Tab-separated table of C-alpha atoms in Angstrom:
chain	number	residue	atom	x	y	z
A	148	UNK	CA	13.521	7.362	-1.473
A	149	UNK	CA	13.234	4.019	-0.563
A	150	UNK	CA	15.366	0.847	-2.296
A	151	UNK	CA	14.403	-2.910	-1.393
A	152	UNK	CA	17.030	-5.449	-2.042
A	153	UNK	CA	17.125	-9.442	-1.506
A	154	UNK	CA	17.178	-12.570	-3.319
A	155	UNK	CA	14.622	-12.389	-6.247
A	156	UNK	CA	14.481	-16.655	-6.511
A	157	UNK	CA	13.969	-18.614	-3.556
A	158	UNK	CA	13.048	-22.209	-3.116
A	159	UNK	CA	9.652	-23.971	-0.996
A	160	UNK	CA	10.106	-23.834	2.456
A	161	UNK	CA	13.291	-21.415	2.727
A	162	UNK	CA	13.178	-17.991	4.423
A	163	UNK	CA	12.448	-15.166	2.328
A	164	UNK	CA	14.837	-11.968	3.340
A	165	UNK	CA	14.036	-8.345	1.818
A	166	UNK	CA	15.626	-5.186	3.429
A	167	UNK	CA	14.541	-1.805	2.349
A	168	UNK	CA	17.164	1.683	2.117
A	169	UNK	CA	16.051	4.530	3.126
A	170	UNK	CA	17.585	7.402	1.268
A	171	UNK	CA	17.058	11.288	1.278
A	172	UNK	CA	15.652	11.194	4.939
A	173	UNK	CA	16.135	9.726	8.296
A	174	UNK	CA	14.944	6.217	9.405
A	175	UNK	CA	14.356	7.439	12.881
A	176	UNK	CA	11.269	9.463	12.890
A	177	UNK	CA	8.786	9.426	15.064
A	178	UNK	CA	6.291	11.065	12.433
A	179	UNK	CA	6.359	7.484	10.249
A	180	UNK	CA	6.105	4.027	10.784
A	181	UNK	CA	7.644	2.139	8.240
A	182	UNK	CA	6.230	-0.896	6.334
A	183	UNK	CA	6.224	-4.086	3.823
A	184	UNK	CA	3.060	-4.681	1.461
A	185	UNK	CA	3.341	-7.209	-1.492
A	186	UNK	CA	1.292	-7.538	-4.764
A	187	UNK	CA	1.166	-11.428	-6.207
A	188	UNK	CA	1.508	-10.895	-10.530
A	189	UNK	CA	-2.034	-9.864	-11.459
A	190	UNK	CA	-3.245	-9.510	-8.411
A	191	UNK	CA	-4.281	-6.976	-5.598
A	192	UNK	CA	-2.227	-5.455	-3.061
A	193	UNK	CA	-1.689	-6.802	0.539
A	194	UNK	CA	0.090	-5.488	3.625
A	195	UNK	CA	2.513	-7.643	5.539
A	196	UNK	CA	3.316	-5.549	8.092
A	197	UNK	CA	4.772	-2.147	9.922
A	198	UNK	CA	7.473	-1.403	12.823
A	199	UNK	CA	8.391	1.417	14.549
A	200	UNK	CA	12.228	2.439	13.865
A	201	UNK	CA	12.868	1.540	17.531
A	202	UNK	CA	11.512	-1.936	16.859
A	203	UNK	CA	9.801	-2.551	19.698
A	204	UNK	CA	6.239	-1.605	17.768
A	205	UNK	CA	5.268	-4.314	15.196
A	206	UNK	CA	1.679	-4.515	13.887
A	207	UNK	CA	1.248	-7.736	11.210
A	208	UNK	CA	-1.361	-8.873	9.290
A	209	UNK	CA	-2.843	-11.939	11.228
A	210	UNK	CA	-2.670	-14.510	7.878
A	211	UNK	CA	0.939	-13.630	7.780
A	212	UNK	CA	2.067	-13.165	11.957
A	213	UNK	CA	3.008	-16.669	12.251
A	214	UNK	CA	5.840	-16.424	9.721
A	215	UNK	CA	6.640	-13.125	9.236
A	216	UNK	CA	9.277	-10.484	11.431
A	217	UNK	CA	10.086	-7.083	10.955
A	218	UNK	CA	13.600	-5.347	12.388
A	219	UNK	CA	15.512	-2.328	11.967
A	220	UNK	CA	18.844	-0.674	12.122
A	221	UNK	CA	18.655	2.752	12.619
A	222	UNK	CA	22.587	2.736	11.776
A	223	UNK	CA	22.207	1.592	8.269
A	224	UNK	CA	19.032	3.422	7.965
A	225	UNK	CA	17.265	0.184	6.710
A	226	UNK	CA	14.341	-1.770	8.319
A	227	UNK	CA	13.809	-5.680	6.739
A	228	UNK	CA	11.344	-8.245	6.381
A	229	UNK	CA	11.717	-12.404	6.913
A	230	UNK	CA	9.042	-14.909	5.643
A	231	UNK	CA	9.712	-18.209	7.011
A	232	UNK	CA	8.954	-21.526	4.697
A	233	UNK	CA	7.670	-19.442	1.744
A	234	UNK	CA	5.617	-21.392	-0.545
A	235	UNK	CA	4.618	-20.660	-4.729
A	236	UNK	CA	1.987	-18.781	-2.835
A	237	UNK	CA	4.796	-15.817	-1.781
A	238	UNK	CA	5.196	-15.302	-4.858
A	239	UNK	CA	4.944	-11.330	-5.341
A	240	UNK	CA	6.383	-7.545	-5.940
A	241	UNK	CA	7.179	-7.042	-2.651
A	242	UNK	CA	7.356	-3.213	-2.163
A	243	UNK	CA	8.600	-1.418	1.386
A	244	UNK	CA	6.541	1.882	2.465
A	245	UNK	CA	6.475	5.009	4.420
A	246	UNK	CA	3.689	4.659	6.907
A	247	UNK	CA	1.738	7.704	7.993
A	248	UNK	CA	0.592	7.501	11.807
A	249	UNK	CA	-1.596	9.530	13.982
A	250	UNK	CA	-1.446	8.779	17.826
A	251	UNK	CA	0.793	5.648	17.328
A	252	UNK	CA	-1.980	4.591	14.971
A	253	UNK	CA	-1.044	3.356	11.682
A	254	UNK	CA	-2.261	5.155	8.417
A	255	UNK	CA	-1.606	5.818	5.072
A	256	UNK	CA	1.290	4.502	2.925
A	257	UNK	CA	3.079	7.844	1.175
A	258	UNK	CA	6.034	6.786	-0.049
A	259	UNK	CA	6.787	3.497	-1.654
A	260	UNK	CA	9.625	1.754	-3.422
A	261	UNK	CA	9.628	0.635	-6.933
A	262	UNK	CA	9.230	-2.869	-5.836
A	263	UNK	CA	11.140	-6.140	-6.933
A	264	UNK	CA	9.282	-9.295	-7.275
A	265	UNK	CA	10.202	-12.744	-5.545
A	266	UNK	CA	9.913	-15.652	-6.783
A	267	UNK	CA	9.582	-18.922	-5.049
A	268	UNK	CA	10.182	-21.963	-7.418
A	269	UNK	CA	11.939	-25.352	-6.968
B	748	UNK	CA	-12.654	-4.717	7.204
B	749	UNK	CA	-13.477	-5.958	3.876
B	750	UNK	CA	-13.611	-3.481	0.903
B	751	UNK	CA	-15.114	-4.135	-2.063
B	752	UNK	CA	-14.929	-1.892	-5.152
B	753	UNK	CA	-17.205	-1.192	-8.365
B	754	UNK	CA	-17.348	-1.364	-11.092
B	755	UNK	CA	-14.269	-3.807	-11.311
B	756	UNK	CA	-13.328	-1.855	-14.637
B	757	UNK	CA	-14.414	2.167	-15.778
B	758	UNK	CA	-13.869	2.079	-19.690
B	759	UNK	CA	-13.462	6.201	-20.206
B	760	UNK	CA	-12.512	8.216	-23.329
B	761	UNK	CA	-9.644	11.007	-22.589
B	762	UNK	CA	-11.432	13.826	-21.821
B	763	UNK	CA	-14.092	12.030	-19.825
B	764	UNK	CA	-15.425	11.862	-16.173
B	765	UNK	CA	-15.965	8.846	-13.964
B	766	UNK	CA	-16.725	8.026	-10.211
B	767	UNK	CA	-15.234	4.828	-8.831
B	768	UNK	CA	-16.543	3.368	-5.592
B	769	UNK	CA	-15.188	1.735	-2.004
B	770	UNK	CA	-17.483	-0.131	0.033
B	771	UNK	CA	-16.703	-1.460	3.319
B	772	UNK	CA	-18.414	-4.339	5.467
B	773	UNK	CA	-18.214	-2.126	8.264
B	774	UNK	CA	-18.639	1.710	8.802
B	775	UNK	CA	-15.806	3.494	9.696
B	776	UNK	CA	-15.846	5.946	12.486
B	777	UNK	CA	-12.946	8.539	11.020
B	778	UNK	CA	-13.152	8.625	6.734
B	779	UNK	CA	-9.985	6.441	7.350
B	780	UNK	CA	-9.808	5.615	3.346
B	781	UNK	CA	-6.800	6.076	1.325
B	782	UNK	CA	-6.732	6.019	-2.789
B	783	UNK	CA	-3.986	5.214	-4.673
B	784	UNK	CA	-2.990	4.763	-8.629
B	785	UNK	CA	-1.482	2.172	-9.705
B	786	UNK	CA	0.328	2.317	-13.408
B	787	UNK	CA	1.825	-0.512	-15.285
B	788	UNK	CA	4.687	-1.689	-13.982
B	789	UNK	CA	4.749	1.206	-11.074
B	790	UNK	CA	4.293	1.289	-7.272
B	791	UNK	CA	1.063	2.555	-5.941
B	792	UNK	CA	0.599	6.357	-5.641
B	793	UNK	CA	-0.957	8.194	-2.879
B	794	UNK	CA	-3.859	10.142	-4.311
B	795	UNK	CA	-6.342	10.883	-1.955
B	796	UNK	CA	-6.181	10.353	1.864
B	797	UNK	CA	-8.417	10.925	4.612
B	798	UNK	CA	-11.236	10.257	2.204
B	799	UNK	CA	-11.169	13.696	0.423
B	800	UNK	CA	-7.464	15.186	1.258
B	801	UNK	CA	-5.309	15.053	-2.031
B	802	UNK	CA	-2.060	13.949	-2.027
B	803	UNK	CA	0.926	16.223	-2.669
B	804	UNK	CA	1.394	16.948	-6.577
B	805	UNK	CA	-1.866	15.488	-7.264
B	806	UNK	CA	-3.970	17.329	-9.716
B	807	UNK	CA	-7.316	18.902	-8.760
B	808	UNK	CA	-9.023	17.183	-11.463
B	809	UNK	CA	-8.740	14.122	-8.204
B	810	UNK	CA	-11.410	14.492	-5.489
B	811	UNK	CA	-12.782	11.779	-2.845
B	812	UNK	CA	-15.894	12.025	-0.519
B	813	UNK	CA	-17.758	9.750	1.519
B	814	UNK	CA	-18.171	8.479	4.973
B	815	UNK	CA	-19.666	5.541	6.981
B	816	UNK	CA	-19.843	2.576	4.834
B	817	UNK	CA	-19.254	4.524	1.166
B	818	UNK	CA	-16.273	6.095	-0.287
B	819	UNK	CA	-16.041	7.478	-4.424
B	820	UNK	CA	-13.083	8.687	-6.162
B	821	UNK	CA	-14.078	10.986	-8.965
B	822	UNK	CA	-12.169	11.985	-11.503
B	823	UNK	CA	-12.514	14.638	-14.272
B	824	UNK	CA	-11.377	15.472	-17.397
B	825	UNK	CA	-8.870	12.175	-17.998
B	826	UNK	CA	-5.683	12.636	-19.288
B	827	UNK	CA	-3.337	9.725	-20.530
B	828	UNK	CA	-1.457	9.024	-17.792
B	829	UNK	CA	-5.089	8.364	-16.063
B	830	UNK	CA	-5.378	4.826	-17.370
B	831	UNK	CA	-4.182	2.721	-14.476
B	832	UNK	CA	-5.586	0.758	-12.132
B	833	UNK	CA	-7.352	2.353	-8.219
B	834	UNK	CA	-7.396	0.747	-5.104
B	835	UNK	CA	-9.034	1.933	-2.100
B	836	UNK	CA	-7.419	1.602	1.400
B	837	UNK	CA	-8.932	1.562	5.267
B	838	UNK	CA	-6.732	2.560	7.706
B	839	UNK	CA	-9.679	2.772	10.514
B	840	UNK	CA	-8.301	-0.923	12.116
B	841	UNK	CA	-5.066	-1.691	12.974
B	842	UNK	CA	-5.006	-4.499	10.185
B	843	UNK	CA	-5.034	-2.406	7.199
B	844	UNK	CA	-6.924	-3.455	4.414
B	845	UNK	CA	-7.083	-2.939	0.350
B	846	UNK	CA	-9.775	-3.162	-1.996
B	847	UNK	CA	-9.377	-5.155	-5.251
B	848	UNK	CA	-9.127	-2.425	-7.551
B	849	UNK	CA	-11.007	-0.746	-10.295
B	850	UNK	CA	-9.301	-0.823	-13.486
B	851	UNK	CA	-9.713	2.500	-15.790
B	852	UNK	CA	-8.864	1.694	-19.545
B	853	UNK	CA	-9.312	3.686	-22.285
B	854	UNK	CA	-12.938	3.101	-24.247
């Protein structure tokens, strides 16, 4: 299972923090990447990004590269997610995935968290 | 790779059949497309990968096909717990993308 926590409200221009539990299994497998995708309310679904649980793999979506990072720590068996200077436009579900790959290639998404949405308001 | 998907809502009655489609602007070279459902208030589920591969648990009465350009997810014989909301996925780029989704409500 996977479990995202963070700060649901957040304010224009402040960094937006979610890390994601995994539970059940093991963060360090080489058969998964692991990965962030958000929903805005209403709206379609759109991925953020994936690492590798070494963390020296990242792929991001370009629109997002300039403010977003991805880390892990294979001793709490989490991997996170920061969004510099969020804007009302951040706001979202934001849901943490299990990542299929095939020859380091990123695939499918297999597992995914319930989600928690974030809210960026002044 | 942009995906677009039709018809932007399926109105079914239970019991009913319906084929929703994935377009992309670019053919894929592997039938990299992923299809999950989406309930109210639920995270997407993995239905269908590697355009016609069905998740596990997923009932048989889910099937995909396609290749190039053109993807479908059919589905027969809705039940209930079938009115939710699809989205197609490419996988064939490193920059995965999503389609908007085609909503199934009941007619």
């Amino acid at each position: 299972q996977l479990q995202e926590s963070g700060p649901g409200l957040l304010r224009p221009s402040e960094t937006l923090s979610r890390t994601c539990t995994v539970s059940g299994g093991s963060l360090t497998t080489s058969t998964y990447y692991w990965a962030w995708i958000r929903q805005p309310p209403g709206r379609g679904l759109e991925w953020i990004g994936t690492i590798h649980y070494r963390g020296t793999t990242t792929f991001y979506n370009p629109s997002l590269e300039s403010r977003a990072s991805m880390s892990t720590s294979a001793s709490r068996n989490q991997f996170s997610l920061k969004l510099k200077s969020v804007t009302a436009e951040d706001t979202a579900v934001y849901y943490c995935a299990r990542q299929t790959k095939k020859w380091e290639v990123p695939k499918y998404f297999d597992l995914w968290s319930q989600g928690s949405l974030v809210t960026i308001s002044s | 790779i942009k995906l677009t998907q039709s018809p932007g809502t399926l109105s079914l009655s239970p019991g009913e059949g319906g084929s929703l489609s994935c377009r992309a602007s670019e053919p894929l070279s592997s039938p990299d497309i992923a299809w999950y459902q989406q309930r109210p208030g639920q995270p997407p589920r993995l239905l269908i990968y590697a355009a016609s591969n069905r998740a596990t648990g997923i009932p048989d009465r889910f099937s995909g096909y396609g290749s190039g350009t053109d993807f479908t997810l059919t589905i027969s014989g809705l039940e209930p717990e079938d009115f939710a909301i699809y989205y197609c996925q490419q996988y064939g780029r490193l920059v995965g993308t999503f389609g908007p989704g085609t909503r199934v409500d009941i007619k």
